[in-house]
């Protein structure tokens, strides 16, 4: 069985940030209806720190900018930022950032017995089966996604 080579580099590893900046914003407990506006000041519960929300293990966390369309089936579109935890182990079904024969990719990690493959969430792309002799390393598990409207 042959493995289709990766045709493009689907992600960009962002530079790591050395200093942690703590910035909190008000957390409103009321639901935001898409109809009639409601004054929210009466519903402020506290503060939400995005570092605490998105980062489980700061020393093991990095972000990547998603490129390509191989994961659009689960809502990962080009330009989104994926939060990746290197300390988490990949399990069947995890979304991972992996290095395959020297190229980065972001795919769903699949394992059945000793068979391992990376599954794109777009039927236009084939699975990438990890075969003996291939250079393969999971760099981390995606734990969150950030996107701007």
Backbone as JSON Lines, residues from 0, in Angstrom:
{"i":0,"aa":"X","n":[0.85,-1.19,0.0],"ca":[0.0,0.0,0.0],"c":[0.89,1.23,0.0]}
{"i":1,"aa":"X","n":[0.61,2.16,-0.88],"ca":[1.43,3.37,-0.96],"c":[0.79,4.5,-0.17]}
{"i":2,"aa":"X","n":[1.6,5.4,0.26],"ca":[1.14,6.57,0.99],"c":[1.24,7.76,0.08]}
{"i":3,"aa":"X","n":[0.15,8.5,-0.04],"ca":[0.15,9.7,-0.86],"c":[0.97,10.77,-0.14]}
{"i":4,"aa":"X","n":[1.98,11.33,-0.79],"ca":[2.8,12.34,-0.12],"c":[1.98,13.6,0.17]}
{"i":5,"aa":"X","n":[2.38,14.29,1.2],"ca":[1.72,15.54,1.55],"c":[2.0,16.55,0.46]}
{"i":6,"aa":"X","n":[0.97,17.22,-0.02],"ca":[1.12,18.13,-1.15],"c":[1.45,19.55,-0.74]}
{"i":7,"aa":"X","n":[1.24,19.87,0.5],"ca":[1.49,21.24,0.95],"c":[1.77,21.21,2.43]}
{"i":8,"aa":"X","n":[2.28,22.28,2.91],"ca":[2.47,22.41,4.35],"c":[1.21,23.06,4.92]}
{"i":9,"aa":"X","n":[0.38,22.27,5.61],"ca":[-0.93,22.77,6.0],"c":[-0.95,23.62,7.26]}
{"i":10,"aa":"X","n":[0.16,23.89,7.88],"ca":[0.1,24.74,9.05],"c":[1.41,25.46,9.25]}
{"i":11,"aa":"X","n":[1.35,26.45,10.07],"ca":[2.5,27.27,10.39],"c":[2.65,27.28,11.9]}
{"i":12,"aa":"X","n":[3.81,26.9,12.42],"ca":[4.04,26.91,13.85],"c":[4.41,28.32,14.25]}
{"i":13,"aa":"X","n":[3.61,28.89,15.12],"ca":[3.85,30.27,15.55],"c":[5.02,30.31,16.54]}
{"i":14,"aa":"X","n":[5.68,31.43,16.6],"ca":[6.77,31.61,17.56],"c":[6.23,31.52,18.97]}
{"i":15,"aa":"X","n":[7.0,30.9,19.84],"ca":[6.55,30.79,21.22],"c":[6.72,32.14,21.92]}
{"i":16,"aa":"X","n":[5.87,32.39,22.88],"ca":[5.91,33.62,23.64],"c":[6.5,33.29,25.0]}
{"i":17,"aa":"X","n":[7.54,33.99,25.39],"ca":[8.23,33.7,26.63],"c":[7.46,34.2,27.86]}
{"i":18,"aa":"X","n":[6.9,35.39,27.8],"ca":[6.23,35.96,28.95],"c":[4.74,35.67,28.88]}
{"i":19,"aa":"X","n":[4.17,35.31,30.02],"ca":[2.74,35.08,30.09],"c":[2.08,36.38,30.51]}
{"i":20,"aa":"X","n":[1.14,36.81,29.71],"ca":[0.41,38.03,30.02],"c":[-0.95,37.62,30.55]}
{"i":21,"aa":"X","n":[-1.31,38.13,31.7],"ca":[-2.6,37.82,32.28],"c":[-3.54,38.98,32.01]}
{"i":22,"aa":"X","n":[-4.62,38.7,31.35],"ca":[-5.6,39.72,31.03],"c":[-6.98,39.11,31.21]}
{"i":23,"aa":"X","n":[-7.76,39.7,32.06],"ca":[-9.09,39.18,32.34],"c":[-10.14,40.08,31.72]}
{"i":24,"aa":"X","n":[-11.25,39.47,31.36],"ca":[-12.41,40.2,30.86],"c":[-13.61,39.76,31.67]}
{"i":25,"aa":"X","n":[-14.65,40.59,31.76],"ca":[-15.82,40.2,32.53],"c":[-16.5,38.96,31.94]}
{"i":26,"aa":"X","n":[-16.92,38.05,32.83],"ca":[-17.66,36.87,32.41],"c":[-19.13,37.11,32.74]}
{"i":27,"aa":"X","n":[-19.95,37.14,31.71],"ca":[-21.38,37.38,31.87],"c":[-22.09,36.04,31.86]}
{"i":28,"aa":"X","n":[-22.92,35.78,32.89],"ca":[-23.56,34.47,33.0],"c":[-24.87,34.4,32.23]}
{"i":29,"aa":"X","n":[-25.42,35.51,31.84],"ca":[-26.67,35.49,31.07],"c":[-26.39,35.02,29.65]}
{"i":30,"aa":"X","n":[-27.35,34.33,29.06],"ca":[-27.2,33.94,27.67],"c":[-27.36,35.16,26.79]}
{"i":31,"aa":"X","n":[-26.63,35.18,25.7],"ca":[-26.71,36.3,24.77],"c":[-27.7,35.93,23.68]}
{"i":32,"aa":"X","n":[-28.91,36.45,23.79],"ca":[-29.94,36.19,22.79],"c":[-29.62,36.93,21.51]}
{"i":33,"aa":"X","n":[-30.02,36.37,20.41],"ca":[-29.78,37.01,19.12],"c":[-30.94,37.91,18.73]}
{"i":34,"aa":"X","n":[-31.83,38.17,19.64],"ca":[-32.97,39.03,19.36],"c":[-32.87,40.31,20.15]}
{"i":35,"aa":"X","n":[-33.81,40.54,21.08],"ca":[-33.9,41.76,21.87],"c":[-32.72,41.89,22.81]}
{"i":36,"aa":"X","n":[-32.0,43.03,22.77],"ca":[-30.85,43.21,23.66],"c":[-31.28,43.33,25.12]}
{"i":37,"aa":"X","n":[-30.37,42.87,26.02],"ca":[-30.63,42.91,27.45],"c":[-29.44,43.56,28.14]}
{"i":38,"aa":"X","n":[-29.68,44.41,29.15],"ca":[-28.54,44.99,29.87],"c":[-27.8,43.9,30.63]}
{"i":39,"aa":"X","n":[-26.48,43.79,30.42],"ca":[-25.71,42.69,30.97],"c":[-25.04,43.01,32.29]}
{"i":40,"aa":"X","n":[-24.98,44.27,32.7],"ca":[-24.26,44.63,33.91],"c":[-24.74,43.89,35.15]}
{"i":41,"aa":"X","n":[-26.02,43.55,35.2],"ca":[-26.56,42.86,36.35],"c":[-26.15,41.39,36.39]}
{"i":42,"aa":"X","n":[-25.51,40.9,35.36],"ca":[-25.22,39.47,35.26],"c":[-23.73,39.15,35.26]}
{"i":43,"aa":"X","n":[-22.88,40.12,35.6],"ca":[-21.45,39.88,35.61],"c":[-21.11,38.97,36.78]}
{"i":44,"aa":"X","n":[-20.52,37.8,36.46],"ca":[-20.19,36.8,37.48],"c":[-18.79,36.98,38.03]}
{"i":45,"aa":"X","n":[-17.88,37.42,37.22],"ca":[-16.49,37.54,37.63],"c":[-15.64,37.84,36.42]}
{"i":46,"aa":"X","n":[-14.42,37.33,36.46],"ca":[-13.49,37.56,35.35],"c":[-13.08,36.23,34.73]}
{"i":47,"aa":"X","n":[-12.81,36.28,33.47],"ca":[-12.36,35.11,32.73],"c":[-10.99,35.43,32.15]}
{"i":48,"aa":"X","n":[-10.01,34.6,32.47],"ca":[-8.65,34.74,31.94],"c":[-8.51,33.74,30.79]}
{"i":49,"aa":"X","n":[-8.26,34.23,29.59],"ca":[-8.16,33.35,28.43],"c":[-7.0,32.37,28.54]}
{"i":50,"aa":"X","n":[-5.94,32.75,29.27],"ca":[-4.85,31.8,29.5],"c":[-5.36,30.59,30.27]}
{"i":51,"aa":"X","n":[-6.16,30.81,31.3],"ca":[-6.7,29.71,32.08],"c":[-7.69,28.88,31.27]}
{"i":52,"aa":"X","n":[-8.44,29.53,30.4],"ca":[-9.43,28.83,29.59],"c":[-8.79,27.95,28.53]}
{"i":53,"aa":"X","n":[-7.72,28.43,27.9],"ca":[-7.16,27.75,26.74],"c":[-5.9,26.93,27.01]}
{"i":54,"aa":"X","n":[-5.21,27.19,28.1],"ca":[-3.91,26.56,28.33],"c":[-3.96,25.65,29.55]}
{"i":55,"aa":"X","n":[-3.74,24.36,29.31],"ca":[-3.71,23.37,30.4],"c":[-2.34,23.28,31.03]}
{"i":56,"aa":"X","n":[-1.3,23.39,30.21],"ca":[0.07,23.2,30.65],"c":[0.94,24.18,29.88]}
{"i":57,"aa":"X","n":[1.19,25.35,30.44],"ca":[1.86,26.43,29.72],"c":[3.21,26.03,29.12]}
{"i":58,"aa":"X","n":[4.1,25.34,29.85],"ca":[5.39,25.01,29.24],"c":[5.27,24.05,28.05]}
{"i":59,"aa":"X","n":[4.18,23.31,27.97],"ca":[4.02,22.32,26.9],"c":[3.05,22.79,25.81]}
{"i":60,"aa":"X","n":[2.66,24.06,25.84],"ca":[1.65,24.56,24.91],"c":[2.27,25.45,23.85]}
{"i":61,"aa":"X","n":[1.8,25.27,22.62],"ca":[2.14,26.16,21.52],"c":[0.91,26.31,20.65]}
{"i":62,"aa":"X","n":[0.95,27.24,19.72],"ca":[-0.18,27.44,18.81],"c":[0.32,27.33,17.37]}
{"i":63,"aa":"X","n":[-0.59,26.93,16.5],"ca":[-0.29,26.88,15.08],"c":[-1.43,27.55,14.33]}
{"i":64,"aa":"X","n":[-1.1,28.12,13.21],"ca":[-2.1,28.73,12.34],"c":[-2.5,27.69,11.3]}
{"i":65,"aa":"X","n":[-3.77,27.39,11.23],"ca":[-4.27,26.38,10.32],"c":[-4.24,26.91,8.89]}
{"i":66,"aa":"X","n":[-3.78,26.07,7.98],"ca":[-3.78,26.38,6.55],"c":[-4.3,25.14,5.83]}
{"i":67,"aa":"X","n":[-4.78,25.3,4.64],"ca":[-5.3,24.16,3.89],"c":[-6.72,23.83,4.3]}
{"i":68,"aa":"X","n":[-7.33,22.92,3.56],"ca":[-8.75,22.61,3.8],"c":[-9.0,21.16,4.16]}
{"i":69,"aa":"X","n":[-7.98,20.44,4.63],"ca":[-8.15,19.02,4.9],"c":[-8.95,18.73,6.17]}
{"i":70,"aa":"X","n":[-9.23,19.74,6.99],"ca":[-9.98,19.49,8.24],"c":[-11.28,20.29,8.31]}
{"i":71,"aa":"X","n":[-11.77,20.77,7.18],"ca":[-12.98,21.6,7.2],"c":[-14.22,20.82,7.62]}
{"i":72,"aa":"X","n":[-14.18,19.49,7.51],"ca":[-15.33,18.68,7.89],"c":[-15.65,18.75,9.37]}
{"i":73,"aa":"X","n":[-14.7,19.15,10.2],"ca":[-14.97,19.34,11.62],"c":[-14.86,20.81,12.01]}
{"i":74,"aa":"X","n":[-14.88,21.69,11.02],"ca":[-14.91,23.11,11.29],"c":[-13.57,23.78,11.52]}
{"i":75,"aa":"X","n":[-12.47,23.15,11.1],"ca":[-11.16,23.79,11.2],"c":[-10.82,24.38,9.85]}
{"i":76,"aa":"X","n":[-10.86,25.69,9.77],"ca":[-10.69,26.4,8.51],"c":[-9.37,27.17,8.49]}
{"i":77,"aa":"X","n":[-8.85,27.47,7.29],"ca":[-7.62,28.25,7.18],"c":[-7.74,29.57,7.95]}
{"i":78,"aa":"X","n":[-6.67,29.91,8.65],"ca":[-6.63,31.14,9.43],"c":[-6.97,30.94,10.89]}
{"i":79,"aa":"X","n":[-7.62,29.83,11.24],"ca":[-7.9,29.56,12.65],"c":[-6.58,29.28,13.36]}
{"i":80,"aa":"X","n":[-6.56,29.48,14.65],"ca":[-5.4,29.2,15.48],"c":[-5.72,27.98,16.33]}
{"i":81,"aa":"X","n":[-4.88,26.96,16.24],"ca":[-5.06,25.75,17.04],"c":[-4.14,25.82,18.25]}
{"i":82,"aa":"X","n":[-4.69,25.55,19.43],"ca":[-3.92,25.48,20.67],"c":[-3.51,24.02,20.84]}
{"i":83,"aa":"X","n":[-2.21,23.78,20.99],"ca":[-1.69,22.42,20.99],"c":[-0.93,22.14,22.29]}
{"i":84,"aa":"X","n":[-1.23,21.01,22.9],"ca":[-0.58,20.59,24.14],"c":[0.36,19.43,23.84]}
{"i":85,"aa":"X","n":[1.66,19.66,23.99],"ca":[2.66,18.61,23.74],"c":[2.67,17.56,24.84]}
{"i":86,"aa":"X","n":[2.15,17.86,26.0],"ca":[2.18,16.92,27.12],"c":[1.08,15.87,27.03]}
{"i":87,"aa":"X","n":[0.06,16.13,26.26],"ca":[-1.03,15.15,26.11],"c":[-0.63,14.07,25.12]}
{"i":88,"aa":"X","n":[-0.93,12.85,25.46],"ca":[-0.67,11.75,24.55],"c":[-1.81,11.6,23.55]}
{"i":89,"aa":"X","n":[-1.46,11.27,22.33],"ca":[-2.48,11.07,21.3],"c":[-3.19,9.74,21.54]}
{"i":90,"aa":"X","n":[-4.51,9.77,21.48],"ca":[-5.32,8.56,21.55],"c":[-6.18,8.52,20.3]}
{"i":91,"aa":"X","n":[-6.71,7.35,19.99],"ca":[-7.54,7.22,18.8],"c":[-8.63,8.28,18.8]}
{"i":92,"aa":"X","n":[-8.7,9.06,17.75],"ca":[-9.7,10.11,17.61],"c":[-9.21,11.51,17.94]}
{"i":93,"aa":"X","n":[-8.02,11.62,18.55],"ca":[-7.48,12.95,18.87],"c":[-7.17,13.71,17.58]}
{"i":94,"aa":"X","n":[-7.27,15.04,17.65],"ca":[-6.78,15.89,16.57],"c":[-5.35,16.24,16.97]}
{"i":95,"aa":"X","n":[-4.41,15.98,16.06],"ca":[-3.0,16.15,16.4],"c":[-2.26,17.0,15.38]}
{"i":96,"aa":"X","n":[-1.15,17.56,15.83],"ca":[-0.16,18.15,14.94],"c":[0.95,17.11,14.89]}
{"i":97,"aa":"X","n":[1.27,16.65,13.68],"ca":[2.27,15.6,13.52],"c":[3.3,16.01,12.49]}
{"i":98,"aa":"X","n":[4.45,15.41,12.6],"ca":[5.53,15.57,11.62],"c":[5.65,14.24,10.9]}
{"i":99,"aa":"X","n":[5.38,14.25,9.59],"ca":[5.43,13.04,8.77],"c":[6.46,13.25,7.67]}
{"i":100,"aa":"X","n":[7.51,12.45,7.73],"ca":[8.59,12.57,6.74],"c":[9.02,14.01,6.51]}
{"i":101,"aa":"X","n":[9.17,14.75,7.61],"ca":[9.7,16.11,7.54],"c":[8.69,17.2,7.27]}
{"i":102,"aa":"X","n":[7.4,16.84,7.14],"ca":[6.38,17.85,6.88],"c":[5.32,17.84,7.98]}
{"i":103,"aa":"X","n":[4.91,19.04,8.39],"ca":[3.87,19.16,9.4],"c":[2.49,18.94,8.79]}
{"i":104,"aa":"X","n":[1.61,18.37,9.6],"ca":[0.22,18.23,9.2],"c":[-0.65,18.24,10.45]}
{"i":105,"aa":"X","n":[-1.89,18.62,10.28],"ca":[-2.88,18.61,11.36],"c":[-3.99,17.68,10.9]}
{"i":106,"aa":"X","n":[-4.18,16.58,11.61],"ca":[-5.14,15.55,11.21],"c":[-5.7,14.84,12.44]}
{"i":107,"aa":"X","n":[-6.7,13.99,12.2],"ca":[-7.23,13.13,13.26],"c":[-6.35,11.89,13.35]}
{"i":108,"aa":"X","n":[-5.86,11.6,14.55],"ca":[-5.02,10.44,14.82],"c":[-5.9,9.21,14.96]}
{"i":109,"aa":"X","n":[-5.59,8.18,14.21],"ca":[-6.36,6.93,14.27],"c":[-5.4,5.78,14.58]}
{"i":110,"aa":"X","n":[-5.86,4.86,15.43],"ca":[-5.07,3.68,15.78],"c":[-6.0,2.5,15.97]}
{"i":111,"aa":"X","n":[-5.66,1.39,15.3],"ca":[-6.35,0.12,15.48],"c":[-5.26,-0.93,15.6]}
{"i":112,"aa":"X","n":[-5.07,-1.44,16.81],"ca":[-3.98,-2.38,17.04],"c":[-2.65,-1.71,16.77]}
{"i":113,"aa":"X","n":[-1.83,-2.31,15.92],"ca":[-0.53,-1.72,15.6],"c":[-0.61,-0.77,14.4]}
{"i":114,"aa":"X","n":[-1.77,-0.7,13.75],"ca":[-1.93,0.17,12.57],"c":[-2.22,1.6,13.02]}
{"i":115,"aa":"X","n":[-1.48,2.55,12.46],"ca":[-1.67,3.98,12.77],"c":[-1.82,4.73,11.46]}
{"i":116,"aa":"X","n":[-2.78,5.66,11.42],"ca":[-2.92,6.52,10.26],"c":[-3.47,7.86,10.69]}
{"i":117,"aa":"X","n":[-3.32,8.85,9.81],"ca":[-3.84,10.19,10.04],"c":[-4.99,10.4,9.08]}
{"i":118,"aa":"X","n":[-6.11,10.82,9.62],"ca":[-7.34,10.93,8.83],"c":[-7.71,12.4,8.62]}
{"i":119,"aa":"X","n":[-7.79,12.84,7.37],"ca":[-8.28,14.2,7.11],"c":[-9.8,14.22,7.22]}
{"i":120,"aa":"X","n":[-10.34,15.33,7.63],"ca":[-11.8,15.47,7.73],"c":[-12.32,16.21,6.51]}
{"i":121,"aa":"X","n":[-11.91,15.74,5.34],"ca":[-12.36,16.25,4.06],"c":[-12.2,15.09,3.08]}
{"i":122,"aa":"X","n":[-13.3,14.63,2.47],"ca":[-13.23,13.46,1.59],"c":[-12.35,13.67,0.36]}
{"i":123,"aa":"X","n":[-11.92,14.88,0.09],"ca":[-11.05,15.14,-1.06],"c":[-9.62,14.66,-0.8]}
{"i":124,"aa":"X","n":[-9.29,14.33,0.44],"ca":[-7.93,13.92,0.8],"c":[-7.92,12.48,1.31]}
{"i":125,"aa":"X","n":[-6.87,11.74,0.96],"ca":[-6.76,10.36,1.45],"c":[-6.16,10.3,2.85]}
{"i":126,"aa":"X","n":[-6.41,9.19,3.53],"ca":[-5.72,8.93,4.8],"c":[-4.23,8.84,4.55]}
{"i":127,"aa":"X","n":[-3.46,9.17,5.57],"ca":[-2.01,9.01,5.52],"c":[-1.67,7.86,6.45]}
{"i":128,"aa":"X","n":[-1.41,6.71,5.89],"ca":[-1.05,5.56,6.72],"c":[0.42,5.66,7.1]}
{"i":129,"aa":"X","n":[0.71,5.42,8.37],"ca":[2.07,5.49,8.87],"c":[2.66,4.09,8.75]}
{"i":130,"aa":"X","n":[3.62,3.96,7.86],"ca":[4.24,2.67,7.57],"c":[5.63,2.59,8.16]}
{"i":131,"aa":"X","n":[6.11,1.36,8.35],"ca":[7.46,1.15,8.84],"c":[8.45,1.89,7.93]}
{"i":132,"aa":"X","n":[9.4,2.55,8.55],"ca":[10.4,3.28,7.8],"c":[10.08,4.75,7.6]}
{"i":133,"aa":"X","n":[8.83,5.14,7.85],"ca":[8.47,6.56,7.73],"c":[8.91,7.3,8.98]}
{"i":134,"aa":"X","n":[9.35,8.52,8.82],"ca":[9.65,9.38,9.97],"c":[8.32,9.96,10.43]}
{"i":135,"aa":"X","n":[7.93,9.66,11.67],"ca":[6.63,10.09,12.19],"c":[6.76,10.46,13.65]}
{"i":136,"aa":"X","n":[6.2,11.63,14.0],"ca":[6.19,12.07,15.39],"c":[4.96,12.93,15.63]}
{"i":137,"aa":"X","n":[4.23,12.61,16.68],"ca":[3.12,13.48,17.09],"c":[3.72,14.58,17.94]}
{"i":138,"aa":"X","n":[3.52,15.83,17.5],"ca":[4.05,16.97,18.23],"c":[3.14,17.41,19.36]}
{"i":139,"aa":"X","n":[1.85,17.1,19.26],"ca":[0.94,17.48,20.32],"c":[-0.5,17.27,19.9]}
{"i":140,"aa":"X","n":[-1.38,17.39,20.89],"ca":[-2.81,17.21,20.7],"c":[-3.49,18.57,20.74]}
{"i":141,"aa":"X","n":[-4.36,18.81,19.77],"ca":[-5.1,20.07,19.72],"c":[-6.13,20.07,20.84]}
{"i":142,"aa":"X","n":[-6.09,21.12,21.67],"ca":[-7.01,21.22,22.81],"c":[-7.99,22.37,22.68]}
{"i":143,"aa":"X","n":[-7.78,23.23,21.69],"ca":[-8.68,24.36,21.5],"c":[-8.44,25.03,20.18]}
{"i":144,"aa":"X","n":[-9.41,25.81,19.76],"ca":[-9.34,26.55,18.51],"c":[-9.74,28.0,18.79]}
{"i":145,"aa":"X","n":[-9.03,28.91,18.18],"ca":[-9.36,30.33,18.28],"c":[-9.63,30.84,16.87]}
{"i":146,"aa":"X","n":[-10.73,31.57,16.71],"ca":[-11.0,32.17,15.42],"c":[-11.6,33.55,15.64]}
{"i":147,"aa":"X","n":[-11.34,34.43,14.7],"ca":[-11.92,35.77,14.74],"c":[-12.99,35.86,13.69]}
{"i":148,"aa":"X","n":[-14.01,36.6,13.97],"ca":[-15.08,36.8,13.0],"c":[-14.69,37.89,12.02]}
